[in-house]
Short mmCIF file of C-alpha atoms and ligand atoms in Angstrom, two decimals:
data_model
loop_
_atom_site.label_atom_id
_atom_site.label_comp_id
_atom_site.label_asym_id
_atom_site.label_seq_id
_atom_site.Cartn_x
_atom_site.Cartn_y
_atom_site.Cartn_z
CA MET P 14 28.29 -66.33 -12.95
CA THR P 15 31.03 -67.98 -15.00
CA LEU P 16 32.88 -65.88 -17.52
CA LYS P 17 32.07 -66.63 -21.15
CA ASN P 18 35.26 -64.99 -22.36
CA ASP P 19 38.27 -64.93 -20.04
CA ILE P 20 41.13 -64.64 -22.55
CA PHE P 21 42.02 -61.19 -21.20
CA LEU P 22 42.55 -62.58 -17.67
CA ARG P 23 44.42 -65.61 -18.99
CA ALA P 24 46.77 -63.49 -21.10
CA LEU P 25 47.55 -61.26 -18.09
CA LEU P 26 48.53 -64.40 -16.17
CA LYS P 27 50.51 -65.71 -19.17
CA GLN P 28 48.26 -68.74 -19.51
CA PRO P 29 47.56 -70.12 -23.01
CA VAL P 30 44.94 -68.34 -25.14
CA GLU P 31 43.46 -68.99 -28.60
CA ARG P 32 44.09 -65.44 -29.78
CA THR P 33 45.41 -62.14 -28.42
CA PRO P 34 42.81 -60.29 -26.33
CA VAL P 35 42.11 -56.64 -27.13
CA TRP P 36 40.59 -53.63 -25.38
CA MET P 37 41.34 -49.93 -25.61
CA MET P 38 42.18 -47.24 -23.06
CA ARG P 39 39.31 -44.70 -23.00
CA GLN P 40 37.16 -47.11 -25.00
CA ALA P 41 34.03 -45.42 -23.63
CA GLY P 42 34.27 -41.78 -24.58
CA ARG P 43 33.74 -38.88 -26.89
CA TYR P 44 34.63 -40.63 -30.16
CA LEU P 45 31.31 -42.51 -29.78
CA PRO P 46 28.16 -40.53 -30.71
CA GLU P 47 26.11 -42.69 -28.29
CA TYR P 48 28.48 -41.59 -25.48
CA ARG P 49 28.05 -37.93 -26.36
CA ARG P 50 24.26 -38.35 -26.19
CA VAL P 51 24.33 -39.88 -22.68
CA ARG P 52 26.85 -37.28 -21.49
CA GLU P 53 24.52 -34.52 -22.66
CA GLN P 54 21.62 -36.18 -20.89
CA ALA P 55 23.71 -36.39 -17.69
CA GLY P 56 24.73 -32.71 -17.92
CA SER P 57 28.49 -33.14 -17.55
CA PHE P 58 31.27 -35.69 -17.39
CA LEU P 59 31.24 -35.64 -13.58
CA ASP P 60 27.46 -36.07 -13.43
CA LEU P 61 27.97 -39.11 -15.64
CA CYS P 62 30.67 -40.56 -13.33
CA THR P 63 28.56 -40.08 -10.21
CA ASN P 64 25.41 -41.67 -11.67
CA PRO P 65 25.87 -45.47 -11.48
CA GLU P 66 23.12 -46.28 -14.02
CA LEU P 67 24.54 -43.92 -16.64
CA ALA P 68 28.15 -44.91 -15.86
CA CYS P 69 27.07 -48.51 -16.43
CA GLU P 70 25.34 -47.63 -19.68
CA VAL P 71 28.42 -45.93 -21.17
CA THR P 72 30.76 -48.67 -19.92
CA LEU P 73 28.81 -51.18 -22.02
CA GLN P 74 28.49 -49.00 -25.14
CA PRO P 75 31.83 -49.90 -26.78
CA LEU P 76 31.12 -53.63 -26.26
CA GLU P 77 27.97 -53.31 -28.37
CA ARG P 78 30.02 -52.03 -31.29
CA PHE P 79 33.33 -53.87 -31.07
CA ASP P 80 34.52 -57.34 -30.03
CA PHE P 81 36.52 -56.13 -27.04
CA ASP P 82 37.66 -58.75 -24.52
CA ALA P 83 37.30 -56.54 -21.43
CA ALA P 84 35.12 -53.74 -20.10
CA ILE P 85 36.64 -50.91 -18.05
CA LEU P 86 34.73 -49.11 -15.33
CA PHE P 87 33.64 -45.68 -16.54
CA SER P 88 35.02 -43.24 -14.00
CA ASP P 89 38.09 -41.07 -13.54
CA ILE P 90 41.36 -41.27 -11.63
CA LEU P 91 40.58 -37.97 -9.89
CA THR P 92 37.68 -39.36 -7.82
CA ILE P 93 40.09 -39.96 -4.89
CA PRO P 94 41.38 -36.36 -4.60
CA ASP P 95 37.79 -35.18 -5.03
CA ALA P 96 36.75 -37.45 -2.12
CA MET P 97 39.61 -35.92 -0.10
CA GLY P 98 37.83 -32.57 -0.42
CA LEU P 99 39.84 -30.89 -3.19
CA GLY P 100 36.77 -29.98 -5.27
CA LEU P 101 37.26 -31.48 -8.75
CA TYR P 102 35.82 -29.67 -11.75
CA PHE P 103 36.41 -29.68 -15.49
CA SER P 104 36.77 -26.45 -17.40
CA GLU P 105 36.16 -26.68 -21.14
CA GLY P 106 39.36 -27.16 -23.11
CA GLU P 107 41.61 -27.08 -20.04
CA GLY P 108 40.98 -30.48 -18.54
CA PRO P 109 40.61 -31.28 -14.84
CA LYS P 110 41.09 -28.68 -12.09
CA PHE P 111 40.85 -28.47 -8.30
CA LYS P 112 39.24 -25.66 -6.32
CA ASN P 113 41.43 -26.45 -3.28
CA PRO P 114 44.83 -27.69 -4.42
CA VAL P 115 47.36 -28.92 -1.87
CA ALA P 116 49.82 -26.11 -1.11
CA THR P 117 51.23 -26.36 2.40
CA ALA P 118 52.53 -28.91 4.91
CA ALA P 119 49.34 -28.32 6.89
CA ASP P 120 47.26 -29.20 3.80
CA ILE P 121 49.12 -32.50 3.46
CA LYS P 122 48.75 -33.36 7.14
CA ALA P 123 45.03 -32.60 6.96
CA LEU P 124 44.33 -34.83 3.93
CA PRO P 125 41.84 -37.51 4.92
CA ILE P 126 41.98 -41.12 3.68
CA PRO P 127 38.58 -41.52 1.98
CA ASP P 128 36.29 -44.38 2.95
CA PRO P 129 35.52 -46.07 -0.38
CA ASP P 130 32.13 -47.25 0.89
CA ALA P 131 31.09 -43.75 1.88
CA GLU P 132 32.48 -40.86 -0.21
CA LEU P 133 33.19 -43.18 -3.15
CA ARG P 134 30.08 -45.33 -2.80
CA TYR P 135 28.91 -44.21 -6.27
CA VAL P 136 31.96 -45.90 -7.83
CA MET P 137 31.32 -49.20 -6.01
CA ASP P 138 27.63 -49.04 -7.01
CA ALA P 139 28.69 -48.59 -10.64
CA VAL P 140 31.06 -51.59 -10.39
CA SER P 141 28.32 -53.87 -8.98
CA LEU P 142 25.81 -52.72 -11.57
CA ILE P 143 28.23 -53.18 -14.48
CA ARG P 144 29.15 -56.69 -13.29
CA LYS P 145 25.45 -57.57 -13.17
CA ASP P 146 24.71 -56.13 -16.62
CA LEU P 147 27.77 -57.74 -18.21
CA GLN P 148 26.32 -61.16 -17.36
CA GLY P 149 29.75 -62.74 -17.67
CA ARG P 150 30.35 -61.60 -21.26
CA VAL P 151 33.85 -60.28 -20.53
CA PRO P 152 35.76 -59.35 -17.37
CA LEU P 153 35.50 -55.91 -15.78
CA ILE P 154 38.64 -53.84 -15.14
CA GLY P 155 38.72 -51.53 -12.13
CA PHE P 156 41.34 -48.77 -11.94
CA SER P 157 42.98 -45.97 -10.03
CA GLY P 158 45.64 -43.36 -10.62
CA SER P 159 49.05 -44.09 -9.11
CA PRO P 160 49.91 -42.18 -5.93
CA TRP P 161 52.47 -40.08 -7.84
CA THR P 162 50.09 -39.20 -10.69
CA LEU P 163 47.30 -38.25 -8.26
CA ALA P 164 49.77 -36.11 -6.30
CA THR P 165 50.75 -34.20 -9.46
CA TYR P 166 47.15 -33.11 -10.07
CA MET P 167 46.59 -32.34 -6.39
CA VAL P 168 49.65 -30.08 -6.06
CA GLU P 169 49.59 -28.51 -9.52
CA GLY P 170 45.82 -27.92 -9.20
CA GLY P 171 45.25 -29.46 -12.62
CA SER P 172 47.22 -30.53 -15.68
CA SER P 173 50.77 -29.25 -16.03
CA LYS P 174 53.60 -29.07 -18.55
CA SER P 175 56.67 -28.58 -16.36
CA PHE P 176 55.43 -29.98 -13.01
CA GLN P 177 57.18 -27.11 -11.24
CA LYS P 178 55.10 -27.12 -8.08
CA ILE P 179 55.15 -30.83 -7.37
CA LYS P 180 58.82 -31.20 -8.29
CA SER P 181 59.76 -28.24 -6.06
CA LEU P 182 57.96 -29.94 -3.20
CA MET P 183 59.71 -33.23 -4.00
CA TYR P 184 63.20 -31.70 -4.19
CA ASN P 185 62.81 -29.22 -1.31
CA GLU P 186 60.86 -31.31 1.14
CA PRO P 187 61.17 -34.98 0.24
CA GLU P 188 59.86 -36.08 3.65
CA LEU P 189 56.65 -34.17 3.14
CA MET P 190 56.32 -35.58 -0.37
CA HIS P 191 56.72 -39.08 1.08
CA GLN P 192 54.03 -38.39 3.68
CA MET P 193 51.62 -37.34 0.95
CA LEU P 194 52.43 -40.35 -1.24
CA ASP P 195 52.08 -42.71 1.70
CA LYS P 196 48.58 -41.38 2.39
CA LEU P 197 47.71 -41.71 -1.29
CA ALA P 198 49.04 -45.28 -1.45
CA GLN P 199 46.77 -46.24 1.46
CA SER P 200 43.81 -44.46 -0.17
CA VAL P 201 44.41 -46.09 -3.56
CA ALA P 202 44.74 -49.57 -2.03
CA LEU P 203 41.49 -49.17 -0.05
CA TYR P 204 39.77 -47.89 -3.19
CA LEU P 205 40.98 -50.73 -5.41
CA ASN P 206 40.21 -53.34 -2.75
CA ALA P 207 36.66 -51.99 -2.55
CA GLN P 208 36.37 -52.20 -6.37
CA ILE P 209 37.60 -55.81 -6.20
CA ALA P 210 35.07 -56.60 -3.46
CA ALA P 211 32.34 -54.99 -5.59
CA GLY P 212 33.25 -57.11 -8.64
CA ALA P 213 36.32 -55.79 -10.51
CA GLN P 214 38.13 -58.82 -12.00
CA ALA P 215 41.42 -57.10 -12.83
CA VAL P 216 42.80 -53.71 -11.80
CA MET P 217 44.98 -51.20 -13.57
CA ILE P 218 47.10 -48.47 -11.97
CA PHE P 219 47.53 -45.46 -14.30
CA ASP P 220 50.83 -43.66 -13.76
CA THR P 221 50.33 -41.06 -16.45
CA TRP P 222 53.04 -38.71 -15.16
CA GLY P 223 55.73 -41.04 -13.79
CA GLY P 224 57.61 -40.54 -17.06
CA MET P 225 58.21 -36.87 -16.17
CA LEU P 226 60.63 -37.87 -13.43
CA ALA P 227 64.37 -38.47 -13.52
CA THR P 228 65.38 -42.09 -13.01
CA GLU P 229 66.23 -41.87 -9.32
CA GLU P 230 63.09 -39.93 -8.46
CA TYR P 231 60.96 -42.30 -10.56
CA GLN P 232 62.09 -45.21 -8.40
CA GLN P 233 61.63 -43.37 -5.10
CA PHE P 234 58.48 -41.34 -5.68
CA SER P 235 56.48 -43.18 -8.33
CA LEU P 236 57.39 -46.88 -8.61
CA ALA P 237 57.93 -47.38 -4.85
CA TYR P 238 54.37 -46.24 -4.08
CA ALA P 239 52.77 -48.20 -6.92
CA LYS P 240 54.53 -51.27 -5.46
CA ARG P 241 53.23 -50.32 -2.03
CA VAL P 242 49.69 -50.27 -3.44
CA LYS P 243 50.23 -53.69 -5.02
CA GLU P 244 51.41 -55.12 -1.70
CA LEU P 245 48.25 -53.89 0.02
CA LEU P 246 45.84 -55.35 -2.58
CA ASN P 247 43.61 -58.37 -2.04
CA THR P 248 44.53 -60.12 -5.25
CA GLU P 249 42.28 -63.08 -4.71
CA GLN P 250 38.49 -62.92 -4.73
CA ASP P 251 36.09 -65.89 -4.68
CA GLY P 252 39.01 -68.20 -5.47
CA GLU P 253 40.01 -66.21 -8.58
CA LYS P 254 43.27 -64.34 -9.00
CA ILE P 255 42.88 -60.60 -9.66
CA PRO P 256 45.65 -59.53 -12.07
CA VAL P 257 47.25 -56.12 -11.54
CA ILE P 258 48.42 -54.01 -14.51
CA PHE P 259 50.81 -51.11 -13.98
CA PHE P 260 51.18 -48.46 -16.67
CA THR P 261 53.77 -45.69 -16.53
CA LYS P 262 53.46 -43.51 -19.59
CA GLY P 263 57.04 -42.73 -20.63
CA GLY P 264 58.32 -45.61 -18.48
CA GLY P 265 60.09 -47.50 -21.26
CA LEU P 266 63.52 -46.78 -19.79
CA TRP P 267 62.66 -48.53 -16.54
CA LEU P 268 60.99 -51.75 -17.66
CA GLU P 269 63.40 -54.03 -15.80
CA THR P 270 62.72 -52.48 -12.40
CA MET P 271 59.00 -52.20 -13.16
CA ALA P 272 58.96 -55.91 -14.02
CA ASP P 273 60.39 -56.64 -10.55
CA GLY P 274 57.57 -54.68 -8.88
CA GLY P 275 55.25 -57.64 -8.33
CA PHE P 276 52.70 -56.64 -10.98
CA ASP P 277 51.19 -59.24 -13.34
CA ALA P 278 51.41 -57.01 -16.38
CA LEU P 279 52.92 -53.73 -17.56
CA GLY P 280 51.25 -51.25 -19.87
CA LEU P 281 53.51 -50.04 -22.68
CA ASP P 282 53.34 -46.66 -24.38
CA TRP P 283 53.80 -46.49 -28.16
CA GLN P 284 57.38 -45.20 -28.08
CA THR P 285 58.58 -48.49 -26.63
CA ASP P 286 59.44 -51.33 -29.03
CA ILE P 287 57.33 -54.27 -27.85
CA ALA P 288 59.80 -56.90 -29.14
CA LEU P 289 62.62 -55.37 -27.08
CA ALA P 290 60.30 -54.86 -24.13
CA ARG P 291 59.46 -58.56 -24.15
CA GLN P 292 63.15 -59.49 -24.12
CA ARG P 293 63.82 -57.07 -21.29
CA VAL P 294 61.02 -58.23 -18.97
CA GLY P 295 61.44 -61.93 -19.77
CA ASP P 296 58.86 -64.17 -18.16
CA LYS P 297 58.20 -61.86 -15.24
CA VAL P 298 55.16 -60.01 -16.55
CA ALA P 299 52.65 -59.86 -19.39
CA LEU P 300 52.65 -56.77 -21.65
CA GLN P 301 49.71 -54.60 -22.66
CA GLY P 302 49.88 -52.26 -25.64
CA ASN P 303 51.05 -50.50 -27.66
CA MET P 304 49.72 -48.99 -30.89
CA ASP P 305 50.19 -45.23 -31.28
CA PRO P 306 46.70 -43.77 -30.59
CA VAL P 307 47.27 -41.33 -33.46
CA ALA P 308 47.65 -44.25 -35.89
CA LEU P 309 43.85 -44.53 -35.65
CA TYR P 310 43.63 -41.43 -37.87
CA ALA P 311 45.24 -43.39 -40.72
CA GLN P 312 43.16 -45.31 -43.26
CA PRO P 313 41.88 -48.76 -42.18
CA GLY P 314 44.39 -50.54 -44.45
CA ALA P 315 47.31 -48.82 -42.73
CA ILE P 316 45.81 -49.57 -39.31
CA VAL P 317 45.63 -53.28 -40.16
CA GLU P 318 49.33 -53.24 -41.16
CA LYS P 319 50.23 -51.57 -37.85
CA VAL P 320 48.26 -54.20 -35.89
CA LYS P 321 50.03 -57.00 -37.78
CA SER P 322 53.41 -55.46 -37.08
CA ILE P 323 52.76 -55.21 -33.31
CA LEU P 324 51.44 -58.79 -33.11
CA ASP P 325 54.49 -59.97 -35.01
CA LYS P 326 56.91 -58.03 -32.82
CA TYR P 327 55.44 -59.55 -29.65
CA GLY P 328 55.63 -62.91 -31.39
CA GLU P 329 54.48 -66.34 -30.30
CA GLY P 330 52.86 -67.33 -27.06
CA SER P 331 50.64 -65.83 -24.40
CA GLY P 332 51.28 -62.73 -22.30
CA HIS P 333 50.20 -60.01 -24.73
CA VAL P 334 47.05 -57.90 -24.41
CA PHE P 335 46.57 -55.69 -27.46
CA ASN P 336 45.81 -52.06 -26.62
CA LEU P 337 46.79 -48.53 -27.61
CA GLY P 338 49.88 -46.94 -26.05
CA HIS P 339 47.59 -44.31 -24.44
CA GLY P 340 43.92 -43.32 -24.59
CA ILE P 341 42.00 -42.93 -27.84
CA LEU P 342 41.56 -39.31 -28.96
CA PRO P 343 38.06 -37.78 -29.02
CA ASP P 344 37.56 -37.36 -32.77
CA VAL P 345 38.68 -40.75 -34.12
CA ASN P 346 36.31 -42.42 -36.58
CA PRO P 347 34.75 -45.47 -34.82
CA GLU P 348 35.10 -47.45 -38.08
CA HIS P 349 38.86 -47.21 -37.65
CA VAL P 350 38.60 -48.76 -34.19
CA LYS P 351 36.64 -51.61 -35.76
CA ALA P 352 39.45 -52.14 -38.27
CA MET P 353 41.95 -52.42 -35.39
CA VAL P 354 39.87 -54.83 -33.29
CA ASP P 355 38.92 -57.03 -36.24
CA ALA P 356 42.58 -57.22 -37.33
CA VAL P 357 43.59 -58.47 -33.86
CA HIS P 358 40.90 -61.17 -34.14
CA GLN P 359 41.95 -62.14 -37.65
CA TYR P 360 45.74 -62.10 -37.39
CA SER P 361 46.51 -63.14 -33.81
CA PRO P 362 45.44 -66.85 -33.68
CA GLN P 363 48.58 -67.85 -35.63
CA TYR P 364 50.74 -66.76 -32.68
CA HIS P 365 48.90 -69.09 -30.29
CA GLN P 366 49.13 -72.54 -31.88
O1 CP3 X 403 39.47 -46.08 -20.30
C1 CP3 X 403 38.24 -45.93 -20.11
O2 CP3 X 403 37.40 -46.01 -21.01
C2 CP3 X 403 37.75 -45.74 -18.68
C3 CP3 X 403 37.51 -44.41 -18.29
C4 CP3 X 403 38.62 -43.47 -17.92
C5 CP3 X 403 38.45 -42.07 -18.00
N1 CP3 X 403 39.52 -41.45 -17.46
C6 CP3 X 403 37.27 -41.42 -18.56
C7 CP3 X 403 37.38 -40.03 -18.99
C8 CP3 X 403 39.87 -43.69 -17.36
C9 CP3 X 403 40.59 -45.01 -17.12
C10 CP3 X 403 40.43 -42.40 -17.06
C11 CP3 X 403 41.72 -42.23 -16.41
C12 CP3 X 403 42.32 -40.89 -16.35
N2 CP3 X 403 41.71 -39.69 -16.09
C13 CP3 X 403 43.70 -40.65 -16.46
C14 CP3 X 403 44.75 -41.71 -16.58
C15 CP3 X 403 44.79 -42.27 -17.95
C16 CP3 X 403 45.46 -41.40 -18.92
O3 CP3 X 403 44.79 -40.92 -19.83
O4 CP3 X 403 46.68 -41.26 -18.78
C17 CP3 X 403 43.92 -39.26 -16.31
C18 CP3 X 403 45.24 -38.54 -16.39
C19 CP3 X 403 42.65 -38.68 -16.06
C20 CP3 X 403 42.36 -37.23 -15.79
C21 CP3 X 403 41.49 -36.71 -16.85
N3 CP3 X 403 40.13 -36.96 -16.94
C22 CP3 X 403 41.88 -35.99 -18.02
C23 CP3 X 403 43.28 -35.51 -18.33
C24 CP3 X 403 40.72 -35.81 -18.78
C25 CP3 X 403 40.61 -35.19 -20.15
C26 CP3 X 403 40.07 -33.83 -20.13
C27 CP3 X 403 39.62 -33.43 -21.51
O5 CP3 X 403 38.89 -32.46 -21.59
O6 CP3 X 403 39.98 -34.11 -22.49
C28 CP3 X 403 39.65 -36.43 -18.10
C29 CP3 X 403 38.25 -36.51 -18.55
C30 CP3 X 403 37.79 -37.83 -19.01
N4 CP3 X 403 38.01 -38.99 -18.33
C31 CP3 X 403 37.01 -38.11 -20.17
C32 CP3 X 403 36.73 -39.47 -20.14
C33 CP3 X 403 35.88 -40.24 -21.11
C34 CP3 X 403 36.50 -37.08 -21.14
C35 CP3 X 403 35.29 -36.52 -20.50
C36 CP3 X 403 34.31 -35.85 -21.42
O7 CP3 X 403 34.54 -34.69 -21.75
O8 CP3 X 403 33.29 -36.49 -21.75
#
């Protein structure tokens, strides 16, 4: 099946496009009433993730409303630790948690590397089904957490503010930390390669918590393992290149070394100035971002101005994928998303003449 709209893939590879492509992190989610209905029908968020038909249905929902140029697999980054036996659950208002967090050296040594076609079969089934239902409308993005970000949840047992447990492990027993990250890098690469084999046309590595590290530790414990994952990926499938996007939230300080990591594109959070970011990475990578997700609470007129300003800061030529600087928040008015997407369509062609 040939793709009817491939501007997202072309922009990631810095090939010419007619306008700037746009999609949104967490584009399928609670801000959509149709999502909330399917989630209720499923019972819970995890029931939704593990049911390929329903995961497919909610993946496609935002494309029915908005002219997005990519779909993203509906799932979660914590499927890998769950498949390792940590027992993922979500408690209302507190986010993700694990019944069996990783606490000791013995726990780390015992961590299995999940077989993506067994324990994570439900994810691959969702990918195949979504590809089929998309019928080539837009490309499908597969994703995973970065080894570092997965490790933070696995050691902290859930979300954290200070990252005391994982950082103590890292500072006290760096060798053990490296063993854990090495296992995670292998698991993530197997998982993403299986998504690619099942039909993912681009992949994104979410390093949500890399920005909590000091510079030296970021290089050694976060970036090094994301690069490792990239090296292990099969980035060609059926003769097509599979672009890889790496996103470290709070990574603006380290763009130069990230740009040397072998990725096709970097995700940018909203604190980073996209004009400066483009100068700093040069021709090495495309950039994806970076409107403040909270700007979507402003009135549509103000949102349009923000979109114009970001397009203008990136400037002329390919290599920009419009997105938010992090995921959309659950109570944003969907009409405001429409204002953002339509503004990208209206105001971006002038930068691609
Ligand atoms: O972008 C998309 O539309 C694809 C789906 C997607 C989800 N999670 C769905 C989801 C993706 C790419 C993720 C990644 C993810 N999950 C990350 C990395 C990206 C980021 O935000 O930095 C992280 C850290 C997680 C872990 C996680 N899962 C958190 C912190 C939460 C929020 C908990 C809460 O109560 O708000 C989740 C749940 C989650 N993942 C939801 C969705 C739509 C909300 C689930 C619901 O209540 O319906």
